mmCIF file of N, CA and C in Angstrom:
data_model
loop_
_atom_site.group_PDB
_atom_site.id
_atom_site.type_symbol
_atom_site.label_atom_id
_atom_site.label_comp_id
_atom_site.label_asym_id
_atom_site.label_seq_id
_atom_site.Cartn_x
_atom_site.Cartn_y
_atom_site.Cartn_z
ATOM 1 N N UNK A 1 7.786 6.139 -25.232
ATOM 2 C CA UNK A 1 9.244 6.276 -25.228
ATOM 3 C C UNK A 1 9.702 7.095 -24.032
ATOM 4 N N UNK A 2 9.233 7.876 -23.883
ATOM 5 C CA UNK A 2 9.515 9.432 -22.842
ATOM 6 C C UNK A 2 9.315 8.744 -21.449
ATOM 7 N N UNK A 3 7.883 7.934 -21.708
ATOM 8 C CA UNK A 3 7.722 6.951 -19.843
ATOM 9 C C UNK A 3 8.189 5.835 -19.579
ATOM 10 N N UNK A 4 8.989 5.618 -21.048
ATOM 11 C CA UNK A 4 10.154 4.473 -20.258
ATOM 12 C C UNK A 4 11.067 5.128 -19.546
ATOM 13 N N UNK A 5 11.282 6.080 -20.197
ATOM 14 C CA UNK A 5 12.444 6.709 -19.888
ATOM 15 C C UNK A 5 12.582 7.184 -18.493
ATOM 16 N N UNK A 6 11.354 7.961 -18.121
ATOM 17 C CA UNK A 6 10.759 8.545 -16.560
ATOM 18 C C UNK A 6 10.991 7.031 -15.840
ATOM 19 N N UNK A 7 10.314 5.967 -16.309
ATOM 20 C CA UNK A 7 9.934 4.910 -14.900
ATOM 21 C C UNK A 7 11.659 4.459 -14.812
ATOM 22 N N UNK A 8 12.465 4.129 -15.641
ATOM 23 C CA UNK A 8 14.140 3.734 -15.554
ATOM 24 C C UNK A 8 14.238 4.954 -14.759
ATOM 25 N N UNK A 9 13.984 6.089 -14.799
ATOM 26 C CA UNK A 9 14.886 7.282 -13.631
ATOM 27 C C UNK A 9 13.823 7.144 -12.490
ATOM 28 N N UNK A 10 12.953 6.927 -12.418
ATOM 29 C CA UNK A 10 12.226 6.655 -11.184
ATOM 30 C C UNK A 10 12.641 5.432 -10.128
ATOM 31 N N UNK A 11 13.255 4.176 -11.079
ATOM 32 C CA UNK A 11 13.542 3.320 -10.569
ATOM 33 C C UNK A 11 15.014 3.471 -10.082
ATOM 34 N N UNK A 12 15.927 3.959 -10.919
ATOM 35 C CA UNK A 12 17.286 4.398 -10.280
ATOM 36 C C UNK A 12 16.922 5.269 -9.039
ATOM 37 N N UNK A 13 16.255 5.917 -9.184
ATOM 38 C CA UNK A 13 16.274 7.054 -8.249
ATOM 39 C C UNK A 13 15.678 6.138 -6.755
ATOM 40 N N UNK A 14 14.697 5.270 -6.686
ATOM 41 C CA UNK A 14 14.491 4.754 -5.483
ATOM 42 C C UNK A 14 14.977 4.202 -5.192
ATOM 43 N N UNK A 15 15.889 3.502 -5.732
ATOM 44 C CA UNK A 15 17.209 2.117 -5.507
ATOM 45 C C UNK A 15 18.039 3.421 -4.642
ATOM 46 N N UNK A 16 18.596 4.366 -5.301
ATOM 47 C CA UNK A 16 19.544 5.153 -4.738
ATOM 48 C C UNK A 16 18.933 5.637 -3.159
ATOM 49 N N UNK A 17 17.690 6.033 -3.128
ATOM 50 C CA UNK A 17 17.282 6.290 -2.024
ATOM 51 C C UNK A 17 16.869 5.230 -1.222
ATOM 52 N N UNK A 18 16.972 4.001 -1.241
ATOM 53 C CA UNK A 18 16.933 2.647 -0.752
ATOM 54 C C UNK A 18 18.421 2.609 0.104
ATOM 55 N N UNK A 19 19.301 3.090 -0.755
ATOM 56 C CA UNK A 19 20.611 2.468 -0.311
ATOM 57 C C UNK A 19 20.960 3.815 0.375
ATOM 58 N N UNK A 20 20.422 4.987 -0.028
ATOM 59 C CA UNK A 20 20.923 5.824 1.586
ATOM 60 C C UNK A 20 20.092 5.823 2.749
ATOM 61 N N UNK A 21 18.506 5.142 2.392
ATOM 62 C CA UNK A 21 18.078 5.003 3.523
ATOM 63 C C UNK A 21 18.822 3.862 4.700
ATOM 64 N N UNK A 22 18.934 2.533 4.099
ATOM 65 C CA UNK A 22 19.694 1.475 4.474
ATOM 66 C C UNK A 22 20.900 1.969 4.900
ATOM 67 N N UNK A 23 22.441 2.936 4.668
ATOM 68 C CA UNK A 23 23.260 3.253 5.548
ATOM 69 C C UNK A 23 23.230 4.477 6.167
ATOM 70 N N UNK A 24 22.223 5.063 6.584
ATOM 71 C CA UNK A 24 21.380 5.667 7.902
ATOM 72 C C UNK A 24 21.431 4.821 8.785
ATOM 73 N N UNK A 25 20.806 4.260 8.445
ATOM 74 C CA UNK A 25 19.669 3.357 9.188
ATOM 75 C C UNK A 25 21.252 2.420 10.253
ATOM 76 N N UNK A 26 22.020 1.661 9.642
ATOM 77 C CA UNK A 26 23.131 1.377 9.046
ATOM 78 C C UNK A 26 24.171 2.377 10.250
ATOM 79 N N UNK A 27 24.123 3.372 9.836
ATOM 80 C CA UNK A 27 25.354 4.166 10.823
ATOM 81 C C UNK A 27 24.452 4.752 12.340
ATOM 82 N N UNK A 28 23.052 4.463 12.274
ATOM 83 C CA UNK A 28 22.370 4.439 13.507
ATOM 84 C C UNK A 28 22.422 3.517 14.494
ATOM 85 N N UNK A 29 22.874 2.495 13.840
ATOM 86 C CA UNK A 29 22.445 1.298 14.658
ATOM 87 C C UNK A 29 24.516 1.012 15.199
ATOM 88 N N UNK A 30 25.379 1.325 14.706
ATOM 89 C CA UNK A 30 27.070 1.475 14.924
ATOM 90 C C UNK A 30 27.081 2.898 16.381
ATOM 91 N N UNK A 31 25.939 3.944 16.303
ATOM 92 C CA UNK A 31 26.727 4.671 17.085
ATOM 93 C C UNK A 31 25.365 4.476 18.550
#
């Protein structure tokens, strides 16, 4: 129950860091 719970916040959590890596990456390539 507890490591579903961990791998769903593990997985939000890399999506989120997916999508600030991507507009970095993103406002690097504009300036």
């Amino acid at each position: 129950m507890i490591k579903m719970e961990l791998e769903e916040n593990l997985k939000s959590i890399n999506q989120a860091e997916v999508a600030y890596l991507n507009e970095i990456s993103f406002f690097r390539l504009l300036t």
